[in-house]
PDB file of C-alpha atoms in Angstrom:
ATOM      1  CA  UNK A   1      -0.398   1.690  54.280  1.00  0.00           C
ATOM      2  CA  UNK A   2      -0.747  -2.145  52.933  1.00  0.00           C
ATOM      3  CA  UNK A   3       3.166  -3.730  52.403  1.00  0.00           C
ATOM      4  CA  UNK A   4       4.156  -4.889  48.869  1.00  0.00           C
ATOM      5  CA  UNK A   5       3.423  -8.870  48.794  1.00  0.00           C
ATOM      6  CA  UNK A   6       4.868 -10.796  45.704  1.00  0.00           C
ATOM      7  CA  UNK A   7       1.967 -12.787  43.821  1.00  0.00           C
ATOM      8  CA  UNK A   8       2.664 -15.450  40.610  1.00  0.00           C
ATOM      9  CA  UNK A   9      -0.716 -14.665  39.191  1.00  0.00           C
ATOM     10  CA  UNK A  10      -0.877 -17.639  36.942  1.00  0.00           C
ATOM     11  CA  UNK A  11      -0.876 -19.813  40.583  1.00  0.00           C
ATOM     12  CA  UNK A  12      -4.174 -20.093  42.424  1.00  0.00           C
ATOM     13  CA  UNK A  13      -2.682 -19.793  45.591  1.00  0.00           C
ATOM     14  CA  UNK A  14      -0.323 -17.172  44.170  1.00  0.00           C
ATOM     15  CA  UNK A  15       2.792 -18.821  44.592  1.00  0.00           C
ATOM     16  CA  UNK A  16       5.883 -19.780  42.470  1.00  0.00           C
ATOM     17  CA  UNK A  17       6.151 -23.189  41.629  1.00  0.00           C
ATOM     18  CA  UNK A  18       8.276 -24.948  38.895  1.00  0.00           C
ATOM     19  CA  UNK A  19       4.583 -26.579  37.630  1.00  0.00           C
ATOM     20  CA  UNK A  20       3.055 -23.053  37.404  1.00  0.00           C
ATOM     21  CA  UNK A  21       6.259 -21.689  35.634  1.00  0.00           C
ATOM     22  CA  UNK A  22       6.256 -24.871  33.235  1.00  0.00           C
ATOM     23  CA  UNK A  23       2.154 -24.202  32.598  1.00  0.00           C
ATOM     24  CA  UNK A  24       2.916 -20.429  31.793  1.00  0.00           C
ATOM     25  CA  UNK A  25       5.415 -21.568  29.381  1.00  0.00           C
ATOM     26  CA  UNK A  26       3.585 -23.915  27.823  1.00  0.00           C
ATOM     27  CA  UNK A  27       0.704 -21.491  27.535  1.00  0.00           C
ATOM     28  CA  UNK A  28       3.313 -18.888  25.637  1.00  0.00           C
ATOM     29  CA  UNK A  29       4.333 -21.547  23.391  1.00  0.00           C
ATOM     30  CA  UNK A  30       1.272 -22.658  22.479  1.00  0.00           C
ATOM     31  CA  UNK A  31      -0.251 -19.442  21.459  1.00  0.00           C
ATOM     32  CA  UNK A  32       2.866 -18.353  19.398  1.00  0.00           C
ATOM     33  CA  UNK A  33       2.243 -21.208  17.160  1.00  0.00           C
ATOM     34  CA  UNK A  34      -0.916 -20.484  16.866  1.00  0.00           C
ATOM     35  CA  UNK A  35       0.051 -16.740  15.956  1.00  0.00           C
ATOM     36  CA  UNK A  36       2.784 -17.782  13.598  1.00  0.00           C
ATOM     37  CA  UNK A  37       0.985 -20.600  12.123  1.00  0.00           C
ATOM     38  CA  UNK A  38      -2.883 -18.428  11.728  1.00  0.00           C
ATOM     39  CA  UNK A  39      -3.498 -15.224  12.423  1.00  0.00           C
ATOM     40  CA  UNK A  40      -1.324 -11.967  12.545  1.00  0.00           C
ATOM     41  CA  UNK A  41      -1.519 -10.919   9.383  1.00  0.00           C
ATOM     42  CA  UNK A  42       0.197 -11.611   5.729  1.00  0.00           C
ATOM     43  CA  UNK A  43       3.018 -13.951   6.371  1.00  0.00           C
ATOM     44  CA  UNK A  44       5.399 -15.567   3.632  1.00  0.00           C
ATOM     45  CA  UNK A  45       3.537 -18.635   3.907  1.00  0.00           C
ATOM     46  CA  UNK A  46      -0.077 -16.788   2.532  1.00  0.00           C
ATOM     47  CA  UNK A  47       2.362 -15.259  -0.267  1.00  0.00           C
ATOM     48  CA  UNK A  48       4.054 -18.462  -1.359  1.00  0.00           C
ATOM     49  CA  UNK A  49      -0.035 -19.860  -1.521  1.00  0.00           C
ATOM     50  CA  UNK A  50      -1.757 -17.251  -2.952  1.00  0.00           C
ATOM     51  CA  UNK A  51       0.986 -16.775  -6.228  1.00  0.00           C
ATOM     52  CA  UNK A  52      -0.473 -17.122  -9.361  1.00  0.00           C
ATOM     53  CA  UNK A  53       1.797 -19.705 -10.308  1.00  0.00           C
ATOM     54  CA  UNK A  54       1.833 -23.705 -11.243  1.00  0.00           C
ATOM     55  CA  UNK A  55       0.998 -25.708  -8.008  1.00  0.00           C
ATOM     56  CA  UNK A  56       4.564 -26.729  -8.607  1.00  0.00           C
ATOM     57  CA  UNK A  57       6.399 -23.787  -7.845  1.00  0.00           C
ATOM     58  CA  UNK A  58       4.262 -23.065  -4.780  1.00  0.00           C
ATOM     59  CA  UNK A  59       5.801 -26.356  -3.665  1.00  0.00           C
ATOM     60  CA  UNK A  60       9.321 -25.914  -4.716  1.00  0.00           C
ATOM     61  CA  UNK A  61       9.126 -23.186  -2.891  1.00  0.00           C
ATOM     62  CA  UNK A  62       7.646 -24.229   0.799  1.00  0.00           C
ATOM     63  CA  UNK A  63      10.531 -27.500   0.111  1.00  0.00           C
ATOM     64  CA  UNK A  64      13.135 -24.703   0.021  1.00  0.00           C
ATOM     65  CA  UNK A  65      11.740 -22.881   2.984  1.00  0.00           C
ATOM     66  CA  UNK A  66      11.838 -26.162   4.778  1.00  0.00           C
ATOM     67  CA  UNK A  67      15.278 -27.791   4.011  1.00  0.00           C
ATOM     68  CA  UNK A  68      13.381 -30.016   2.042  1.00  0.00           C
ATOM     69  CA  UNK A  69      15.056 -29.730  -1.519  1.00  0.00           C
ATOM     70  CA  UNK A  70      17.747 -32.765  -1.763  1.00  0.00           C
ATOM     71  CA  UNK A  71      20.827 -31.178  -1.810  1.00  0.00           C
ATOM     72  CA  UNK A  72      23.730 -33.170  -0.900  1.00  0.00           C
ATOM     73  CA  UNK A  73      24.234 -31.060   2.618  1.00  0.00           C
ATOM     74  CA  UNK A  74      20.727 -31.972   3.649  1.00  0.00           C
ATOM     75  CA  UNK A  75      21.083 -35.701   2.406  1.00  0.00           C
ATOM     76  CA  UNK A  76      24.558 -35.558   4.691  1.00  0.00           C
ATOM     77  CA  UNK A  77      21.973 -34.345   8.067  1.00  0.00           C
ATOM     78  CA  UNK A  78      19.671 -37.469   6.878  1.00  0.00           C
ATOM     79  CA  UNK A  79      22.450 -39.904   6.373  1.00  0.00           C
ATOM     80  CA  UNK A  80      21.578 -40.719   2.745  1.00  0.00           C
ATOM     81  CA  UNK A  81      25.019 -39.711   1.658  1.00  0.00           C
ATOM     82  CA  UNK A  82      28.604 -39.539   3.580  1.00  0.00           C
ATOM     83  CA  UNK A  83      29.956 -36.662   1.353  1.00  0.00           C
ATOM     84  CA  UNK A  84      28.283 -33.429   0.682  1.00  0.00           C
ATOM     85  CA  UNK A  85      30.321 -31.858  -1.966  1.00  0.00           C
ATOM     86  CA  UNK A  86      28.163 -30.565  -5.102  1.00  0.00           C
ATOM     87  CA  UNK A  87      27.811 -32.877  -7.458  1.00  0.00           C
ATOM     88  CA  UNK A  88      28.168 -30.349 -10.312  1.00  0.00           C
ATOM     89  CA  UNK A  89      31.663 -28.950  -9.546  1.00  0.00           C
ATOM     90  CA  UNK A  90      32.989 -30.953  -6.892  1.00  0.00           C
ATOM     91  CA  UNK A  91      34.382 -27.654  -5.213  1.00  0.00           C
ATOM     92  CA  UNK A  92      32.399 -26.762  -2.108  1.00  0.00           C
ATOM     93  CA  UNK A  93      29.597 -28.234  -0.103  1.00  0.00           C
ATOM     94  CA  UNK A  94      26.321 -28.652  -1.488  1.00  0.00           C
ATOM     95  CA  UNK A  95      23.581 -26.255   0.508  1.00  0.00           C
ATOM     96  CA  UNK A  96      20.716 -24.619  -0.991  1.00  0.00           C
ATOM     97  CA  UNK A  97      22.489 -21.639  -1.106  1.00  0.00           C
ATOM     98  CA  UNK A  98      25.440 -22.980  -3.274  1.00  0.00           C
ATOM     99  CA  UNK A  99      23.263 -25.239  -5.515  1.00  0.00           C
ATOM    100  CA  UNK A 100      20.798 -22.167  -6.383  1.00  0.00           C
ATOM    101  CA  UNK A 101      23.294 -19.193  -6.329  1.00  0.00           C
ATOM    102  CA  UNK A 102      26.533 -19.943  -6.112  1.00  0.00           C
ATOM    103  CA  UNK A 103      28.177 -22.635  -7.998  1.00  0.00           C
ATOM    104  CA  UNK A 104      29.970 -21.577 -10.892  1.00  0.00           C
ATOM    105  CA  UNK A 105      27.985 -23.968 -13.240  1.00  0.00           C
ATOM    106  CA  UNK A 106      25.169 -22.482 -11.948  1.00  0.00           C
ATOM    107  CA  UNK A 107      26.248 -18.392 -12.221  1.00  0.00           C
ATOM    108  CA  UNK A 108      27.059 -19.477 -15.716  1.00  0.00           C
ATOM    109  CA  UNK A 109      22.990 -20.637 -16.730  1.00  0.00           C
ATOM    110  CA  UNK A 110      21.621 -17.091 -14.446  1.00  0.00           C
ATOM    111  CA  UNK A 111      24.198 -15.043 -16.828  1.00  0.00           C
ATOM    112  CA  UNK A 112      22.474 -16.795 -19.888  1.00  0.00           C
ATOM    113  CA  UNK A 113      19.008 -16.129 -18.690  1.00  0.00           C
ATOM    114  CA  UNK A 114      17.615 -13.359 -19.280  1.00  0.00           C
ATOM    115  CA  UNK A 115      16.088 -12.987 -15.688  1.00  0.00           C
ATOM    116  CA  UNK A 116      18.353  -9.942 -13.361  1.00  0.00           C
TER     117      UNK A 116
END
């Protein structure tokens, strides 16, 4: 009957070190972008590209998945502006989120269109 022995397999010698830990992470890391980025199947990314729509859209919409659409609360984070209140009604801060759905000026132009 052979005793139990602990191993770290992703050491040569088998033992733990803080370098073999930091290598396994890195390892993990690196092939979860990869995953994310390539392979995997459908992601939003391949939906956003492949819509048969204006090259336009396809990047209005990748700048909104980013953070990249200039509302005032992202020019605030880049220090373009000191204030992010929305310009339109001066009420609340100015995130994609307010600017897109929830201002009043802008519930008032989704009631007019005729989109649900």
């Amino acid at each position: 009957m052979c005793r139990d022995t602990l191993v770290w397999h992703t050491a040569r010698n088998g033992l733990f070190s803080v370098r073999s830990a930091y290598n396994l992470a890195q390892q993990i890391d690196e092939n979860n972008s990869a995953k994310s980025s390539s392979g995997g199947g459908p992601s939003h990314w391949d939906f956003i590209w492949k819509a048969r729509v204006p090259n336009r859209v396809k990047n209005f919409c990748w700048k909104i998945c980013k953070e990249a659409v200039p509302v005032t609360n992202n020019l605030v984070k880049r220090r373009v502006l000191i204030e992010d209140l929305c310009s339109v009604c001066k009420m609340n801060g100015e995130t994609l989120r307010h600017a897109f759905l929830e201002c009043p000026y802008t519930r008032f132009l989704w009631a007019l269109s005729d989109l649900p």
